[in-house]
Coordinates of C-alpha atoms in Angstrom, one line a residue:
Chain C
D656 CA -79.5 34.9 -32.2
S657 CA -75.5 34.7 -32.7
G658 CA -74.9 31.1 -31.6
V659 CA -72.5 32.8 -29.1
T660 CA -73.9 32.5 -25.2
Q661 CA -72.4 34.2 -22.3
T662 CA -73.7 33.9 -18.7
P663 CA -74.6 35.5 -16.8
K664 CA -76.5 38.4 -18.3
H665 CA -76.1 40.6 -15.0
L666 CA -73.6 40.4 -12.2
I667 CA -73.6 42.5 -9.1
T668 CA -70.6 42.7 -6.8
A669 CA -68.9 44.9 -4.3
T670 CA -65.4 46.6 -4.8
G671 CA -62.4 44.3 -4.3
Q672 CA -63.9 40.9 -5.3
R673 CA -63.4 38.6 -8.0
V674 CA -65.9 37.2 -10.7
T675 CA -65.7 34.9 -13.6
L676 CA -67.8 35.7 -16.8
R677 CA -68.5 32.3 -18.8
C678 CA -68.8 32.3 -22.7
S679 CA -69.6 29.5 -25.5
P680 CA -68.8 30.5 -28.8
R681 CA -70.4 29.2 -31.9
S682 CA -70.3 25.5 -32.7
G683 CA -67.2 24.9 -34.6
D684 CA -65.6 28.0 -34.0
L685 CA -62.1 28.0 -32.5
S686 CA -61.3 31.9 -31.7
V687 CA -62.8 33.8 -28.6
Y688 CA -62.3 37.1 -28.2
W689 CA -63.5 39.3 -25.4
Y690 CA -64.1 43.2 -25.1
Q691 CA -65.3 45.8 -22.7
Q692 CA -67.6 48.4 -23.5
S693 CA -68.2 51.3 -21.2
L694 CA -69.8 54.3 -21.8
D695 CA -66.2 56.6 -22.0
Q696 CA -64.3 54.0 -23.4
G697 CA -66.7 52.5 -26.0
L698 CA -66.0 48.9 -26.7
Q699 CA -62.2 47.8 -26.2
F700 CA -60.6 44.4 -27.2
L701 CA -59.2 42.8 -24.1
I702 CA -58.1 39.3 -25.2
Q703 CA -58.3 36.1 -27.7
Y704 CA -57.9 32.9 -27.8
Y705 CA -57.6 30.6 -30.8
N706 CA -58.1 26.7 -29.9
G707 CA -57.0 26.8 -26.3
E708 CA -54.1 29.3 -26.8
E709 CA -53.6 33.0 -26.1
R710 CA -53.2 34.7 -29.4
A711 CA -53.6 38.6 -29.3
K712 CA -53.5 40.9 -25.8
G713 CA -55.5 43.8 -26.3
N714 CA -56.2 46.4 -23.5
I715 CA -56.3 43.8 -20.9
L716 CA -55.4 45.1 -17.0
E717 CA -53.0 42.4 -15.1
R718 CA -56.0 42.2 -12.7
F719 CA -57.8 40.5 -15.3
S720 CA -57.2 37.2 -17.0
A721 CA -59.0 34.3 -19.2
Q722 CA -58.5 31.0 -20.4
Q723 CA -60.2 29.0 -23.1
F724 CA -60.8 25.3 -22.3
P725 CA -60.8 21.8 -24.5
D726 CA -64.4 22.1 -25.1
L727 CA -63.6 25.9 -26.6
H728 CA -65.8 27.7 -23.9
S729 CA -63.8 30.2 -22.4
E730 CA -64.0 32.0 -18.9
L731 CA -62.9 35.8 -18.2
N732 CA -61.6 36.6 -14.7
L733 CA -62.2 39.9 -13.3
S734 CA -60.0 40.4 -9.7
S735 CA -59.9 43.1 -6.8
L736 CA -62.8 44.8 -8.7
E737 CA -63.0 48.6 -8.7
L738 CA -66.1 50.8 -9.6
G739 CA -64.3 51.6 -12.7
D740 CA -64.6 48.2 -13.9
S741 CA -68.3 48.0 -14.4
A742 CA -69.1 47.7 -18.2
L743 CA -70.6 45.1 -20.4
Y744 CA -68.4 42.4 -21.2
F745 CA -68.8 41.0 -24.7
C746 CA -67.4 37.4 -25.9
A747 CA -67.3 36.9 -29.7
S748 CA -65.9 34.0 -31.7
S749 CA -64.9 33.1 -35.3
V750 CA -64.3 30.2 -37.0
G751 CA -60.1 30.9 -37.6
A752 CA -57.9 33.4 -35.8
G753 CA -57.4 35.8 -38.4
N754 CA -59.9 38.3 -40.3
N755 CA -63.0 35.9 -40.1
E756 CA -66.2 37.7 -39.3
Q757 CA -66.8 37.6 -35.3
F758 CA -70.1 36.8 -33.7
F759 CA -70.8 38.6 -30.6
G760 CA -72.8 37.1 -27.6
P761 CA -75.6 39.3 -25.7
G762 CA -72.6 40.4 -23.2
T763 CA -72.8 40.4 -19.4
R764 CA -73.4 43.6 -17.5
L765 CA -71.4 44.1 -14.3
T766 CA -71.9 46.1 -12.0
V767 CA -69.5 47.2 -9.3
L768 CA -70.8 48.7 -6.0
Chain B
T564 CA -57.9 59.4 -28.0
Q565 CA -59.9 57.2 -30.2
L566 CA -58.2 55.7 -33.2
L567 CA -61.5 55.8 -35.1
E568 CA -63.7 59.3 -34.4
Q569 CA -67.3 58.8 -35.4
S570 CA -69.6 61.2 -35.6
P571 CA -72.0 62.5 -34.8
Q572 CA -72.1 60.8 -31.5
F573 CA -76.3 61.0 -31.3
L574 CA -78.7 61.8 -33.9
S575 CA -82.2 61.6 -33.8
I576 CA -84.4 62.1 -37.0
Q577 CA -87.9 61.5 -38.5
E578 CA -88.7 58.2 -40.0
G579 CA -88.5 58.9 -44.1
E580 CA -85.1 61.0 -43.6
N581 CA -81.8 60.6 -45.1
L582 CA -78.8 60.6 -42.7
T583 CA -75.2 59.7 -43.1
V584 CA -72.8 58.9 -40.2
Y585 CA -69.0 59.0 -40.6
C586 CA -65.7 57.4 -39.3
N587 CA -62.5 58.7 -39.7
S588 CA -59.1 58.1 -38.6
S589 CA -55.4 59.1 -39.3
S590 CA -54.4 55.4 -39.7
V591 CA -54.8 53.3 -42.7
F592 CA -57.1 50.0 -42.7
S593 CA -56.7 46.9 -44.0
S594 CA -60.2 46.8 -43.9
L595 CA -63.5 48.2 -42.1
Q596 CA -66.5 46.6 -40.7
W597 CA -70.0 48.3 -39.5
Y598 CA -72.0 47.0 -36.6
R599 CA -75.0 47.6 -35.5
Q600 CA -75.7 47.3 -31.6
E601 CA -79.2 46.9 -30.3
P602 CA -80.1 47.3 -26.6
G603 CA -79.4 44.3 -24.7
E604 CA -77.5 42.7 -27.7
G605 CA -73.9 42.5 -28.8
P606 CA -73.1 44.4 -32.0
V607 CA -74.0 42.5 -35.4
L608 CA -71.7 42.7 -38.5
L609 CA -73.4 44.9 -41.6
V610 CA -70.7 45.0 -43.8
T611 CA -67.0 44.6 -44.5
V612 CA -65.5 46.8 -46.9
V613 CA -61.5 46.2 -48.1
T614 CA -61.0 48.2 -51.1
G615 CA -60.3 52.0 -51.4
G616 CA -63.1 53.8 -53.0
E617 CA -65.6 50.8 -52.5
V618 CA -68.8 51.3 -52.2
K619 CA -71.1 48.8 -50.6
K620 CA -75.5 48.8 -50.5
L621 CA -77.5 46.8 -48.1
K622 CA -81.2 47.7 -49.1
R623 CA -81.2 51.4 -47.7
L624 CA -77.9 51.3 -46.7
T625 CA -74.8 52.4 -48.5
F626 CA -71.3 52.3 -46.9
Q627 CA -68.2 53.9 -48.6
F628 CA -64.7 53.0 -47.7
G629 CA -62.2 55.7 -48.5
D630 CA -59.7 55.9 -51.3
A631 CA -57.2 56.3 -49.0
R632 CA -58.6 53.7 -46.5
K633 CA -58.6 55.8 -43.8
D634 CA -62.3 56.8 -43.4
S635 CA -65.8 55.4 -44.3
S636 CA -69.4 56.6 -44.4
L637 CA -72.5 55.0 -43.7
H638 CA -75.8 56.4 -45.6
I639 CA -79.3 55.4 -44.8
T640 CA -81.9 56.4 -47.1
A641 CA -85.7 56.8 -46.1
A642 CA -84.8 56.0 -42.0
Q643 CA -87.4 53.5 -40.5
T644 CA -87.7 53.1 -36.9
G645 CA -86.3 49.7 -37.3
D646 CA -83.2 51.1 -38.0
T647 CA -82.7 52.9 -34.5
G648 CA -79.6 51.4 -32.5
L649 CA -75.9 52.3 -32.1
Y650 CA -73.8 52.2 -34.7
L651 CA -69.8 51.4 -34.7
C652 CA -66.9 51.0 -37.5
A653 CA -64.4 48.8 -36.8
G654 CA -61.2 48.5 -38.5
R655 CA -58.3 46.5 -38.6
I656 CA -54.7 48.4 -39.0
S657 CA -52.9 47.9 -42.1
S658 CA -49.6 47.9 -40.9
G659 CA -47.6 46.8 -37.9
S660 CA -48.6 43.2 -35.8
A661 CA -52.0 44.5 -34.0
R662 CA -54.5 43.1 -36.7
Q663 CA -57.1 43.1 -34.1
L664 CA -60.6 44.8 -34.1
T665 CA -60.2 48.6 -33.4
F666 CA -64.1 50.2 -32.7
G667 CA -65.0 53.7 -33.3
S668 CA -67.0 55.6 -30.0
G669 CA -70.3 54.9 -31.9
T670 CA -73.2 56.7 -33.3
Q671 CA -76.3 56.4 -31.7
L672 CA -79.2 57.0 -34.0
T673 CA -82.7 57.3 -33.0
V674 CA -85.3 57.1 -35.7
L675 CA -88.9 58.9 -34.3
P676 CA -92.1 57.6 -35.8

C-alpha cells in the first residue's frame, strides 16, 4: 500500500460524457502527478500540481483538466470522452516538487463505450 | 516513437533462470529509475541510478546505468514466480526544462513454476 488512494477503481461511461477521477496523496506529500497508461502509448505523464499550483504539463489533451485543492487532494476531469481515452489513469505523489520519489496509487480503469 | 525503448517487450522464462532486460535511449538522463508493476496496482520504485557506470544490487536484482547515461539494464538471477510483473524504466532528461519522468514501454516478465 503506497498511501496514495484513488477513486473510483473502475469507471465505465459513454463517448461524449465527462468524468472526474479523484486522488488523495500520501500524508505530507505536496506534489500530485497524473499519468495515463494505455496499451499502445505506455505510461504517459499528464500534469503535476505542487501545493495547489500547476507545476508541469505533459501530454495532456485540452479536453482534460486537473486541479489540486487546499487539502491537497486532486481531481482529473476528462470531458468529451472518446473511445481512445479508455486507459488506466494513475495518480502519484511526492514530498517535493522536483526529483523526489513518486509513490503511485492503484489507478482508475476508465472504459469509454 | 518512445524516448526510452525497452527490450524485450515480453519475456517468459522458467523459475531459476537468469534474465536481462534493457532500457535504451539516444538522450542523456540525469537519473534513471526502474519500477515493477503488478496487475491492478501502480508502479513501485525498485531503484534509482544517477551516476554513469553505477551498479546497484537489490537481492537478486542487479541494475546498471550506462557510462554515457543513455541506457540501463536490469539483471535478475535465479528468477522466482514472484518476480512476474511489468518492469518499467523511467528517466529524467539531463538537459532542458523538462524534468518530468519519461517512462519506457515496459517489459512484461512471466516466470513459470
